[in-house]
Coordinates of N, CA, C and O in Angstrom, one line a residue:
M1441 N -5.2 -5.4 -25.9 CA -4.9 -5.8 -24.6 C -5.9 -7.1 -24.2 O -7.0 -7.0 -24.6
A1442 N -5.4 -8.2 -23.6 CA -6.0 -9.4 -23.5 C -7.3 -9.3 -22.5 O -8.3 -9.8 -22.5
G1443 N -7.0 -8.5 -21.3 CA -8.0 -8.4 -20.4 C -7.5 -7.7 -19.1 O -6.5 -7.6 -18.8
G1444 N -8.5 -7.3 -18.3 CA -8.0 -6.7 -17.0 C -9.4 -6.3 -16.4 O -10.5 -6.7 -16.8
G1445 N -9.2 -5.8 -15.0 CA -10.5 -5.6 -14.3 C -9.9 -5.0 -13.0 O -8.8 -4.7 -12.8
F1446 N -10.9 -4.5 -12.0 CA -10.7 -4.0 -10.9 C -11.6 -4.5 -9.7 O -12.5 -5.1 -10.0
C1447 N -11.3 -4.1 -8.7 CA -12.0 -4.5 -7.5 C -11.8 -3.4 -6.3 O -10.7 -3.1 -6.1
R1448 N -13.0 -2.8 -6.0 CA -12.9 -1.8 -4.9 C -13.0 -2.4 -3.5 O -13.7 -3.3 -3.3
L1449 N -12.0 -2.1 -2.7 CA -12.0 -2.6 -1.4 C -12.9 -1.8 -0.4 O -13.3 -0.6 -0.6
P1450 N -13.0 -2.4 0.8 CA -14.0 -1.8 1.7 C -13.4 -0.3 2.1 O -14.3 0.5 2.5
N1451 N -12.1 -0.3 2.1 CA -11.4 1.1 2.6 C -11.6 2.0 1.6 O -11.0 3.1 1.6
G1452 N -12.1 1.7 0.3 CA -12.2 2.7 -0.8 C -11.1 2.7 -1.7 O -11.2 3.3 -2.9
T1453 N -10.0 1.9 -1.5 CA -9.0 1.9 -2.5 C -9.3 0.9 -3.5 O -10.3 0.0 -3.3
V1454 N -8.6 0.7 -4.7 CA -8.8 -0.3 -5.7 C -7.5 -1.3 -6.0 O -6.5 -0.8 -5.7
V1455 N -7.8 -2.4 -6.4 CA -6.9 -3.3 -6.9 C -7.0 -3.3 -8.4 O -8.2 -3.9 -8.7
V1456 N -6.2 -3.0 -9.2 CA -6.4 -3.1 -10.7 C -5.5 -4.3 -11.1 O -4.4 -4.5 -10.9
A1457 N -6.0 -5.2 -12.0 CA -5.3 -6.3 -12.5 C -5.3 -6.2 -14.1 O -6.5 -6.0 -14.7
L1458 N -4.3 -6.2 -14.9 CA -4.0 -6.2 -16.2 C -3.2 -7.1 -16.9 O -2.3 -7.5 -16.3
T1459 N -3.6 -7.6 -17.9 CA -2.8 -8.6 -18.6 C -2.0 -7.7 -19.6 O -2.8 -7.1 -20.8
L1460 N -0.8 -7.5 -19.7 CA 0.2 -6.7 -20.6 C 1.1 -7.6 -21.3 O 1.4 -8.7 -20.8
T1461 N 1.7 -7.1 -22.5 CA 2.8 -7.8 -22.9 C 4.1 -7.3 -22.3 O 4.2 -6.1 -21.9
R1462 N 4.9 -8.2 -22.1 CA 6.3 -7.8 -21.4 C 7.0 -7.0 -22.3 O 7.2 -7.1 -23.4
P1463 N 7.6 -5.8 -21.6 CA 8.4 -4.9 -22.4 C 9.7 -5.7 -23.0 O 10.3 -6.5 -22.5
T1464 N 10.0 -5.3 -24.3 CA 11.1 -5.8 -25.0 C 12.4 -5.2 -24.9 O 13.4 -5.7 -24.8
E1465 N 12.3 -3.9 -24.6 CA 13.6 -3.0 -24.5 C 13.9 -2.7 -22.9 O 13.0 -2.5 -22.2
G1466 N 15.1 -2.9 -22.7 CA 15.6 -2.6 -21.2 C 15.3 -3.6 -20.2 O 15.6 -3.5 -19.1
A1467 N 14.7 -4.8 -20.7 CA 14.4 -5.9 -19.8 C 15.3 -7.0 -19.9 O 15.6 -7.3 -21.0
P1468 N 15.5 -7.8 -19.1 CA 16.4 -9.1 -19.2 C 15.5 -9.9 -20.2 O 14.4 -9.8 -20.2
S1469 N 16.2 -10.9 -20.8 CA 15.7 -11.7 -21.7 C 14.6 -12.7 -21.1 O 13.9 -13.2 -21.6
C1470 N 14.8 -13.1 -19.7 CA 13.9 -14.0 -19.1 C 14.0 -13.8 -17.7 O 15.3 -13.9 -17.0
A1471 N 13.2 -13.6 -16.9 CA 13.3 -13.3 -15.5 C 13.6 -14.6 -14.9 O 13.2 -15.5 -15.4
A1472 N 14.2 -14.6 -13.7 CA 14.5 -16.0 -13.0 C 13.5 -16.9 -12.9 O 12.6 -16.8 -12.0
G1473 N 13.4 -17.9 -13.9 CA 12.6 -19.1 -13.7 C 11.0 -18.7 -14.0 O 10.2 -19.5 -13.8
T1474 N 10.9 -17.5 -14.8 CA 9.4 -17.4 -15.1 C 8.9 -17.9 -16.4 O 7.7 -18.1 -16.6
G1475 N 9.9 -18.1 -17.2 CA 9.5 -18.5 -18.6 C 8.9 -17.4 -19.4 O 8.2 -17.6 -20.5
A1476 N 8.8 -16.1 -19.0 CA 8.2 -15.0 -19.7 C 9.2 -14.3 -20.2 O 9.9 -13.4 -19.7
G1477 N 9.4 -14.5 -21.6 CA 10.4 -13.8 -22.4 C 9.9 -12.6 -22.8 O 8.5 -12.2 -22.6
P1478 N 10.6 -11.7 -23.7 CA 10.1 -10.3 -24.1 C 8.9 -10.6 -25.2 O 8.9 -11.5 -25.9
G1479 N 7.8 -9.8 -25.0 CA 6.5 -10.0 -25.7 C 5.6 -10.9 -25.3 O 4.5 -10.9 -25.6
A1480 N 5.9 -11.6 -24.2 CA 4.9 -12.7 -23.5 C 4.0 -11.9 -22.6 O 4.4 -10.8 -22.1
P1481 N 3.0 -12.5 -22.5 CA 1.8 -11.8 -21.6 C 2.3 -12.0 -20.2 O 2.6 -12.9 -19.6
V1482 N 2.0 -10.9 -19.4 CA 2.2 -10.8 -18.0 C 1.0 -10.5 -17.2 O 0.3 -9.6 -17.9
R1483 N 0.7 -10.7 -16.1 CA -0.4 -10.1 -15.3 C 0.2 -9.4 -14.3 O 1.1 -9.6 -13.6
V1484 N -0.4 -8.0 -14.3 CA 0.2 -6.8 -13.4 C -0.9 -6.6 -12.5 O -1.9 -6.3 -12.9
L1485 N -0.6 -6.4 -11.2 CA -1.4 -6.0 -10.2 C -1.0 -4.6 -9.5 O 0.2 -4.4 -9.3
V1486 N -1.9 -3.7 -9.5 CA -1.6 -2.4 -8.8 C -2.6 -2.0 -7.7 O -3.7 -2.2 -7.9
H1487 N -2.1 -1.6 -6.6 CA -2.9 -1.1 -5.6 C -2.8 0.4 -5.5 O -1.7 0.8 -5.4
A1488 N -3.9 1.1 -5.5 CA -3.9 2.5 -5.6 C -5.3 3.1 -4.9 O -6.3 2.4 -4.8
A1489 N -5.3 4.4 -4.9 CA -6.5 5.1 -4.2 C -7.6 5.0 -5.3 O -8.8 4.8 -4.6
N1490 N -7.5 5.1 -6.5 CA -8.4 5.0 -7.6 C -8.0 4.4 -8.9 O -6.8 4.1 -8.9
R1491 N -8.8 4.0 -9.7 CA -8.4 3.3 -11.1 C -7.6 4.2 -11.8 O -6.6 3.8 -12.3
A1492 N -7.8 5.6 -11.9 CA -7.0 6.5 -12.7 C -5.5 6.5 -12.2 O -4.5 6.5 -12.8
R1493 N -5.3 6.5 -10.9 CA -4.0 6.5 -10.1 C -3.2 5.4 -10.5 O -2.2 5.2 -10.5
A1494 N -4.0 4.2 -10.4 CA -3.4 2.8 -10.7 C -2.7 2.9 -12.0 O -1.7 2.3 -12.3
L1495 N -3.5 3.2 -13.2 CA -3.1 3.4 -14.5 C -1.9 4.4 -14.5 O -1.0 4.1 -15.4
T1496 N -1.9 5.5 -13.9 CA -1.0 6.5 -13.9 C 0.3 5.9 -13.3 O 1.6 6.1 -13.8
R1497 N 0.3 5.2 -12.1 CA 1.4 4.6 -11.8 C 2.1 3.7 -12.7 O 3.4 3.7 -12.8
L1498 N 1.4 3.0 -13.4 CA 2.1 2.0 -14.6 C 2.5 3.0 -15.6 O 3.7 2.7 -16.2
R1499 N 1.9 3.9 -16.2 CA 2.4 4.8 -17.2 C 3.7 5.5 -16.6 O 4.5 5.9 -17.6
N1500 N 3.8 6.0 -15.5 CA 4.9 6.5 -15.0 C 5.9 5.8 -14.9 O 7.4 6.2 -14.9
L1501 N 5.9 4.4 -14.8 CA 7.0 3.4 -14.9 C 7.4 3.1 -16.5 O 8.4 2.3 -16.7
G1502 N 6.8 3.8 -17.4 CA 7.3 3.7 -18.9 C 6.4 2.8 -19.7 O 6.5 2.6 -20.8
L1503 N 5.2 2.2 -19.1 CA 4.3 1.2 -19.9 C 3.3 2.3 -20.3 O 2.2 2.4 -19.7
R1504 N 3.4 2.8 -21.5 CA 2.5 3.7 -22.0 C 1.1 3.3 -22.5 O 0.3 4.0 -22.2
A1505 N 1.1 2.2 -23.0 CA -0.3 1.8 -23.6 C -1.1 1.0 -22.7 O -1.3 -0.4 -23.0
V1506 N -1.4 1.6 -21.7 CA -2.2 1.0 -20.6 C -3.4 1.5 -20.5 O -3.6 2.7 -20.1
Y1507 N -4.4 0.7 -20.7 CA -5.9 1.0 -20.6 C -6.7 0.0 -20.0 O -6.3 -1.1 -20.1
L1508 N -7.7 0.4 -19.2 CA -8.6 -0.5 -18.7 C -10.0 -0.3 -19.2 O -10.7 0.7 -19.1
R1509 N -10.4 -1.3 -20.0 CA -11.7 -1.1 -20.6 C -12.5 -2.4 -20.2 O -12.2 -3.6 -20.4
G1510 N -13.4 -2.1 -19.4 CA -14.4 -3.1 -18.9 C -13.8 -3.7 -17.5 O -12.9 -3.3 -17.1
N1511 N -14.5 -4.9 -17.1 CA -14.1 -5.5 -15.8 C -14.3 -7.0 -16.2 O -14.8 -7.7 -15.5
D1512 N -13.7 -7.5 -17.2 CA -13.9 -8.8 -17.7 C -13.0 -9.8 -17.0 O -13.3 -11.0 -16.8
R1513 N -11.9 -9.4 -16.5 CA -10.8 -10.2 -15.6 C -10.5 -9.6 -14.4 O -9.2 -9.2 -14.3
P1514 N -11.3 -9.4 -13.4 CA -11.0 -8.7 -12.2 C -10.1 -9.5 -11.5 O -9.8 -10.8 -11.7
P1515 N -9.3 -9.0 -10.5 CA -8.4 -9.7 -9.7 C -9.0 -10.7 -8.8 O -10.1 -10.6 -8.2
T1516 N -8.5 -11.8 -8.7 CA -8.9 -13.0 -7.8 C -8.5 -12.7 -6.3 O -7.9 -11.7 -6.0
P1517 N -9.3 -13.2 -5.3 CA -8.9 -13.0 -4.0 C -7.4 -13.2 -3.6 O -6.9 -12.5 -2.9
D1518 N -6.9 -14.3 -4.1 CA -5.5 -14.5 -4.0 C -4.5 -13.4 -4.5 O -3.5 -12.9 -4.0
E1519 N -4.9 -12.8 -5.8 CA -4.1 -11.7 -6.2 C -4.3 -10.4 -5.3 O -3.3 -9.7 -5.2
I1520 N -5.4 -10.1 -4.8 CA -5.7 -9.1 -4.0 C -4.9 -9.2 -2.7 O -4.1 -8.3 -2.3
T1521 N -4.7 -10.4 -2.2 CA -3.9 -10.6 -0.9 C -2.6 -10.3 -1.3 O -1.9 -9.8 -0.5
A1522 N -2.1 -10.8 -2.4 CA -0.6 -10.6 -2.7 C -0.3 -9.1 -2.8 O 0.8 -8.8 -2.2
V1523 N -1.1 -8.4 -3.6 CA -0.7 -7.0 -3.7 C -1.0 -6.2 -2.4 O -0.2 -5.2 -2.2
L1524 N -1.8 -6.5 -1.7 CA -2.0 -5.8 -0.4 C -0.8 -6.0 0.6 O -0.4 -5.3 1.4
H1525 N -0.2 -7.2 0.6 CA 0.9 -7.6 1.5 C 2.4 -7.2 0.9 O 3.4 -7.4 1.5
H1526 N 2.2 -6.5 -0.3 CA 3.6 -6.1 -0.9 C 3.9 -4.7 -0.7 O 2.8 -3.9 -0.8
P1527 N 5.0 -4.2 -0.1 CA 5.2 -2.9 0.3 C 5.0 -1.8 -0.9 O 4.6 -0.7 -0.8
D1528 N 5.3 -2.1 -2.1 CA 5.1 -1.2 -3.3 C 3.8 -1.3 -3.9 O 3.4 -0.3 -4.5
G1529 N 3.1 -2.3 -3.7 CA 1.8 -2.4 -4.3 C 1.7 -2.6 -5.7 O 0.7 -2.3 -6.6
L1530 N 2.9 -3.0 -6.3 CA 3.0 -3.4 -7.7 C 3.7 -4.7 -7.8 O 4.8 -4.9 -7.5
L1531 N 2.9 -5.5 -8.4 CA 3.5 -6.9 -8.8 C 3.2 -7.4 -10.2 O 2.2 -6.9 -10.7
W1532 N 3.8 -8.5 -10.5 CA 3.6 -9.0 -11.9 C 4.0 -10.6 -11.8 O 4.8 -11.1 -11.2
R1533 N 3.4 -11.4 -12.7 CA 3.9 -12.7 -13.1 C 3.4 -13.1 -14.3 O 2.6 -12.4 -14.9
A1534 N 3.9 -14.2 -15.0 CA 3.6 -14.6 -16.2 C 2.1 -14.9 -16.5 O 1.5 -15.5 -15.4
A1535 N 1.3 -14.5 -17.4 CA -0.1 -14.6 -17.4 C -0.6 -16.0 -17.4 O -1.4 -16.3 -16.5
P1536 N 0.0 -16.8 -18.4 CA -0.5 -18.3 -18.2 C 0.3 -19.0 -17.2 O 1.4 -19.4 -17.5
Q1537 N -0.5 -19.1 -16.1 CA 0.4 -19.5 -14.9 C 0.8 -21.0 -15.0 O 0.0 -21.8 -15.3
A1538 N 2.1 -21.1 -14.8 CA 2.7 -22.6 -14.9 C 3.1 -23.0 -13.7 O 4.2 -22.5 -13.0
G1539 N 2.3 -23.8 -13.0 CA 2.7 -24.3 -11.7 C 2.4 -23.2 -10.6 O 1.4 -22.6 -10.6
Q1540 N 3.3 -23.1 -9.7 CA 3.3 -22.1 -8.6 C 4.3 -21.2 -8.7 O 5.0 -20.9 -7.9
E1541 N 4.1 -20.3 -9.7 CA 5.0 -19.1 -10.0 C 4.7 -18.1 -9.0 O 3.6 -17.8 -8.6
L1542 N 5.7 -17.5 -8.4 CA 5.5 -16.5 -7.3 C 5.2 -15.0 -8.0 O 5.7 -15.0 -9.3
W1543 N 4.8 -14.3 -7.2 CA 4.8 -12.9 -7.9 C 6.0 -12.1 -7.6 O 6.7 -12.5 -6.7
H1544 N 6.3 -11.2 -8.7 CA 7.6 -10.5 -8.7 C 7.4 -9.1 -8.3 O 6.4 -8.6 -8.9
P1545 N 8.2 -8.2 -7.9 CA 8.2 -6.8 -8.0 C 8.3 -6.3 -9.2 O 8.9 -7.0 -10.1
I1546 N 7.8 -5.2 -9.5 CA 7.7 -4.6 -10.7 C 9.0 -4.3 -11.3 O 9.4 -4.3 -12.6
R1547 N 10.2 -4.1 -10.4 CA 11.3 -3.7 -10.8 C 12.1 -4.9 -11.7 O 12.9 -4.7 -12.5
A1548 N 11.6 -6.1 -11.4 CA 12.1 -7.3 -12.1 C 11.5 -7.3 -13.5 O 12.3 -7.8 -14.4
L1549 N 10.5 -6.7 -13.7 CA 9.8 -6.7 -15.1 C 10.7 -5.6 -15.8 O 10.8 -5.7 -17.0
L1550 N 10.9 -4.6 -15.3 CA 11.6 -3.4 -16.1 C 13.0 -3.4 -16.3 O 13.5 -2.7 -16.9
G1551 N 13.7 -4.5 -15.7 CA 15.0 -4.6 -15.8 C 15.8 -4.2 -14.8 O 15.2 -3.6 -13.8
P1552 N 17.1 -4.3 -14.7 CA 18.0 -3.9 -13.6 C 18.1 -2.3 -13.4 O 18.2 -1.9 -12.2
A1553 N 18.0 -1.7 -14.4 CA 18.0 -0.3 -14.2 C 16.5 0.5 -14.0 O 16.7 1.5 -13.4
G1554 N 15.6 -0.4 -14.1 CA 14.2 0.2 -13.8 C 13.9 1.2 -14.9 O 14.6 1.2 -15.9
Y1555 N 13.1 2.1 -14.8 CA 12.6 3.1 -15.7 C 13.3 4.4 -15.2 O 12.9 5.0 -14.1
A1556 N 14.2 5.0 -15.9 CA 14.8 6.3 -15.6 C 14.0 7.6 -16.1 O 14.3 8.6 -15.7
G1557 N 12.9 7.2 -16.8 CA 12.2 8.5 -17.3 C 12.6 8.7 -18.7 O 13.4 8.1 -19.2
P1558 N 12.0 9.7 -19.3 CA 12.3 10.1 -20.7 C 13.6 10.7 -20.7 O 14.0 11.5 -19.8
A1559 N 14.3 10.6 -21.9 CA 15.7 11.1 -22.1 C 15.4 12.7 -22.1 O 14.6 13.2 -22.8
R1560 N 16.4 13.3 -21.5 CA 16.3 14.8 -21.2 C 17.4 15.3 -22.3 O 18.7 14.9 -22.1
P1561 N 17.2 16.5 -23.1 CA 18.2 17.0 -23.8 C 19.2 17.7 -23.0 O 18.9 18.2 -21.9
A1562 N 20.4 17.7 -23.4 CA 21.5 18.3 -22.7 C 21.3 19.8 -22.8 O 20.9 20.4 -24.0
A1563 N 21.4 20.5 -21.6 CA 21.2 22.1 -21.8 C 22.5 22.6 -21.9 O 23.5 22.3 -22.0

């Protein structure tokens, strides 16, 4: 994992920022105008009550290898503002920022179907 960090807000909640690789399965080949193909690094922002819940939110979406080690790349003030103003509290964009790329909802990263959860055996 390339880097990540967190910032505790005055109300006690946290914003976690992680640099992850874009999922290769179930995702479109390239999101609209992002230039982030499968396997490319993306910056993911999560707003949650604490760090553990932020990582759990990502794991519940199917991003299994998500860990926060250290605080070497905490979220910038612009990133904090973006995630606080989004209703889901989960955003992403391509990690090496090219120009003025906008933040995308997490559904755009996971593909049109999103994450349906693990496959359940037929009863």
